[in-house]
Short mmCIF file of C-alpha atoms and ligand atoms in Angstrom, two decimals:
data_model
loop_
_atom_site.label_atom_id
_atom_site.label_comp_id
_atom_site.label_asym_id
_atom_site.label_seq_id
_atom_site.Cartn_x
_atom_site.Cartn_y
_atom_site.Cartn_z
CA MET A 1 132.78 10.45 21.28
CA ILE A 2 129.63 9.56 19.40
CA SER A 3 128.15 12.90 20.37
CA GLU A 4 130.85 14.46 18.23
CA LEU A 5 129.08 13.21 15.14
CA ASP A 6 126.17 14.82 13.43
CA GLU A 7 122.74 13.64 14.44
CA LEU A 8 121.96 11.84 11.18
CA TYR A 9 125.23 9.98 11.13
CA LYS A 10 124.87 9.19 14.77
CA GLN A 11 121.53 7.48 14.21
CA VAL A 12 122.81 5.32 11.37
CA ILE A 13 125.90 4.36 13.34
CA LEU A 14 123.93 3.57 16.48
CA ASP A 15 121.49 1.45 14.48
CA HIS A 16 124.28 -0.62 12.95
CA ASN A 17 126.01 -0.87 16.30
CA LYS A 18 122.87 -2.17 17.94
CA ASN A 19 121.81 -4.45 15.08
CA PRO A 20 125.00 -5.29 13.23
CA ARG A 21 124.49 -6.89 9.83
CA ASN A 22 126.50 -10.01 8.96
CA PHE A 23 127.66 -10.45 12.54
CA GLY A 24 128.97 -13.92 13.35
CA VAL A 25 131.39 -16.56 12.14
CA LEU A 26 131.53 -18.34 8.78
CA GLU A 27 132.19 -22.07 9.07
CA ASN A 28 134.28 -22.52 5.95
CA PRO A 29 135.74 -19.21 4.89
CA THR A 30 138.12 -18.99 1.96
CA SER A 31 139.73 -15.94 3.61
CA HIS A 32 140.04 -14.83 7.18
CA ALA A 33 141.88 -11.93 8.78
CA LYS A 34 142.14 -10.33 12.18
CA GLY A 35 142.19 -6.60 12.65
CA HIS A 36 143.20 -4.65 15.71
CA ASN A 37 143.14 -0.96 16.44
CA PRO A 38 145.29 -0.50 19.55
CA LEU A 39 144.38 3.18 19.86
CA CYS A 40 140.81 2.31 20.72
CA GLY A 41 140.95 -1.40 21.51
CA ASP A 42 138.78 -2.45 18.57
CA GLN A 43 139.16 -6.13 17.61
CA LEU A 44 137.76 -7.63 14.46
CA ASP A 45 137.65 -11.02 12.79
CA LEU A 46 136.58 -10.96 9.18
CA TYR A 47 135.48 -14.08 7.28
CA LEU A 48 135.00 -14.22 3.54
CA VAL A 49 133.85 -16.77 1.01
CA ILE A 50 135.23 -15.82 -2.38
CA GLU A 51 134.32 -17.76 -5.51
CA ASP A 52 135.27 -16.78 -9.05
CA GLY A 53 136.44 -13.37 -7.87
CA ILE A 54 133.12 -12.59 -6.21
CA ILE A 55 132.56 -12.08 -2.50
CA LYS A 56 129.80 -14.63 -2.03
CA ASP A 57 129.54 -14.33 1.71
CA VAL A 58 131.06 -12.29 4.50
CA LYS A 59 130.72 -12.11 8.26
CA PHE A 60 132.52 -10.33 11.03
CA ASN A 61 132.97 -10.92 14.71
CA GLY A 62 134.73 -9.14 17.50
CA SER A 63 134.33 -6.29 19.90
CA GLY A 64 134.90 -2.62 19.50
CA CYS A 65 133.43 0.82 19.72
CA ALA A 66 130.23 1.82 17.96
CA ILE A 67 132.06 3.34 15.01
CA SER A 68 134.20 0.29 14.27
CA LYS A 69 131.23 -2.04 14.61
CA ALA A 70 128.97 0.12 12.46
CA SER A 71 131.69 0.44 9.87
CA ALA A 72 132.12 -3.35 9.75
CA SER A 73 128.35 -3.81 9.51
CA ILE A 74 128.00 -1.30 6.69
CA MET A 75 131.09 -2.55 4.86
CA THR A 76 129.98 -6.17 4.92
CA SER A 77 126.50 -5.19 3.68
CA ILE A 78 128.03 -3.27 0.80
CA ILE A 79 130.68 -5.74 -0.36
CA LYS A 80 128.54 -8.86 -0.27
CA GLY A 81 127.95 -9.98 -3.84
CA LYS A 82 130.53 -7.56 -5.22
CA THR A 83 133.61 -8.52 -7.21
CA ILE A 84 137.10 -8.07 -5.73
CA GLU A 85 137.58 -5.21 -8.18
CA GLU A 86 134.42 -3.45 -6.99
CA ALA A 87 135.46 -3.95 -3.36
CA LYS A 88 138.80 -2.29 -4.13
CA GLN A 89 137.01 0.68 -5.67
CA LEU A 90 134.79 1.00 -2.62
CA PHE A 91 137.88 0.94 -0.41
CA GLU A 92 139.31 3.78 -2.46
CA HIS A 93 136.10 5.80 -2.14
CA PHE A 94 136.06 5.20 1.58
CA HIS A 95 139.74 6.01 1.96
CA ASN A 96 139.37 9.24 0.00
CA LEU A 97 136.35 10.17 2.07
CA VAL A 98 137.84 9.73 5.53
CA THR A 99 141.19 11.28 4.66
CA SER A 100 139.77 14.32 2.87
CA ASP A 101 139.77 17.79 4.34
CA PRO A 102 136.80 18.10 6.73
CA GLU A 103 135.93 21.39 5.06
CA ALA A 104 136.00 19.93 1.57
CA GLU A 105 132.86 19.40 -0.43
CA ILE A 106 132.62 15.77 -1.42
CA ASP A 107 130.60 14.03 -4.04
CA VAL A 108 128.57 11.51 -2.06
CA SER A 109 126.70 10.06 -5.03
CA ASP A 110 129.04 7.07 -5.31
CA LEU A 111 129.30 6.49 -1.62
CA GLY A 112 125.86 5.24 -0.66
CA LYS A 113 125.81 4.28 2.98
CA LEU A 114 129.49 5.12 3.36
CA GLU A 115 128.37 8.73 3.45
CA VAL A 116 127.73 8.40 7.18
CA PHE A 117 131.48 8.34 7.75
CA CYS A 118 131.84 11.93 6.52
CA GLY A 119 131.60 12.91 10.15
CA VAL A 120 134.75 11.09 11.24
CA ARG A 121 136.95 13.31 9.08
CA GLU A 122 136.92 15.88 11.83
CA PHE A 123 138.10 13.41 14.44
CA PRO A 124 141.43 11.82 13.52
CA SER A 125 141.30 9.41 16.44
CA ARG A 126 138.04 7.98 15.05
CA ILE A 127 139.32 7.48 11.51
CA LYS A 128 141.20 4.34 12.51
CA CYS A 129 138.03 2.94 14.06
CA ALA A 130 136.08 3.50 10.85
CA SER A 131 138.86 2.20 8.60
CA LEU A 132 139.74 -0.91 10.62
CA PRO A 133 137.24 -3.19 8.81
CA TRP A 134 138.54 -2.02 5.43
CA HIS A 135 142.16 -2.65 6.33
CA THR A 136 141.18 -6.06 7.64
CA LEU A 137 139.43 -6.74 4.34
CA ALA A 138 142.57 -5.70 2.46
CA GLN A 139 144.64 -8.03 4.59
CA ALA A 140 142.27 -10.96 4.00
CA LEU A 141 142.31 -10.38 0.26
CA ASN A 142 146.06 -9.87 0.06
CA GLU A 143 146.76 -13.07 1.96
CA ASN A 144 144.63 -14.91 -0.54
CA GLY A 145 146.61 -13.70 -3.48
CA TYR A 146 144.26 -10.89 -4.40
CA SER A 147 147.11 -8.47 -4.09
CA ASP A 148 147.29 -4.80 -4.95
CA LEU A 149 144.49 -3.82 -2.67
CA ILE A 150 145.37 -0.55 -1.01
CA SER A 151 147.26 -1.11 2.19
CA THR A 152 147.79 2.55 2.99
CA GLU A 153 147.81 3.40 6.64
CA VAL A 154 145.14 5.96 7.37
ZN1 ZN B 201 137.14 2.38 18.00
#
């Protein structure tokens, strides 16, 4: 399944899978949510510390395929220190990216590291793996009263 992805993306994903950033448990999270992707068996626990609308700290734990783990690693790296509003915008960018036509040209300038998930557009079964951490983030934020985050099923 990983061999389906382009070489560059593969390397980034394998690196994050092997050395996941922000992997572990937060002792006193202000938000916590569990994500599950039954299609692949990916399980994810996401812990957040939110103060004054800013994501001060974030960690994830769980088990899953390389894509889900890399996505969680990259997502947590990106959202740490961001405001809720900025996290929502990143979710939108990510959502637009993975649901866009695989043939479509996309502007990657706003995406940063999320660019590596361009490759999953061609593999619908992988999109849920890549989007699981984001949906879990949305769930954690929504349950804490930070509503209106996109809850679209990918
Ligand atoms: Zn998966």
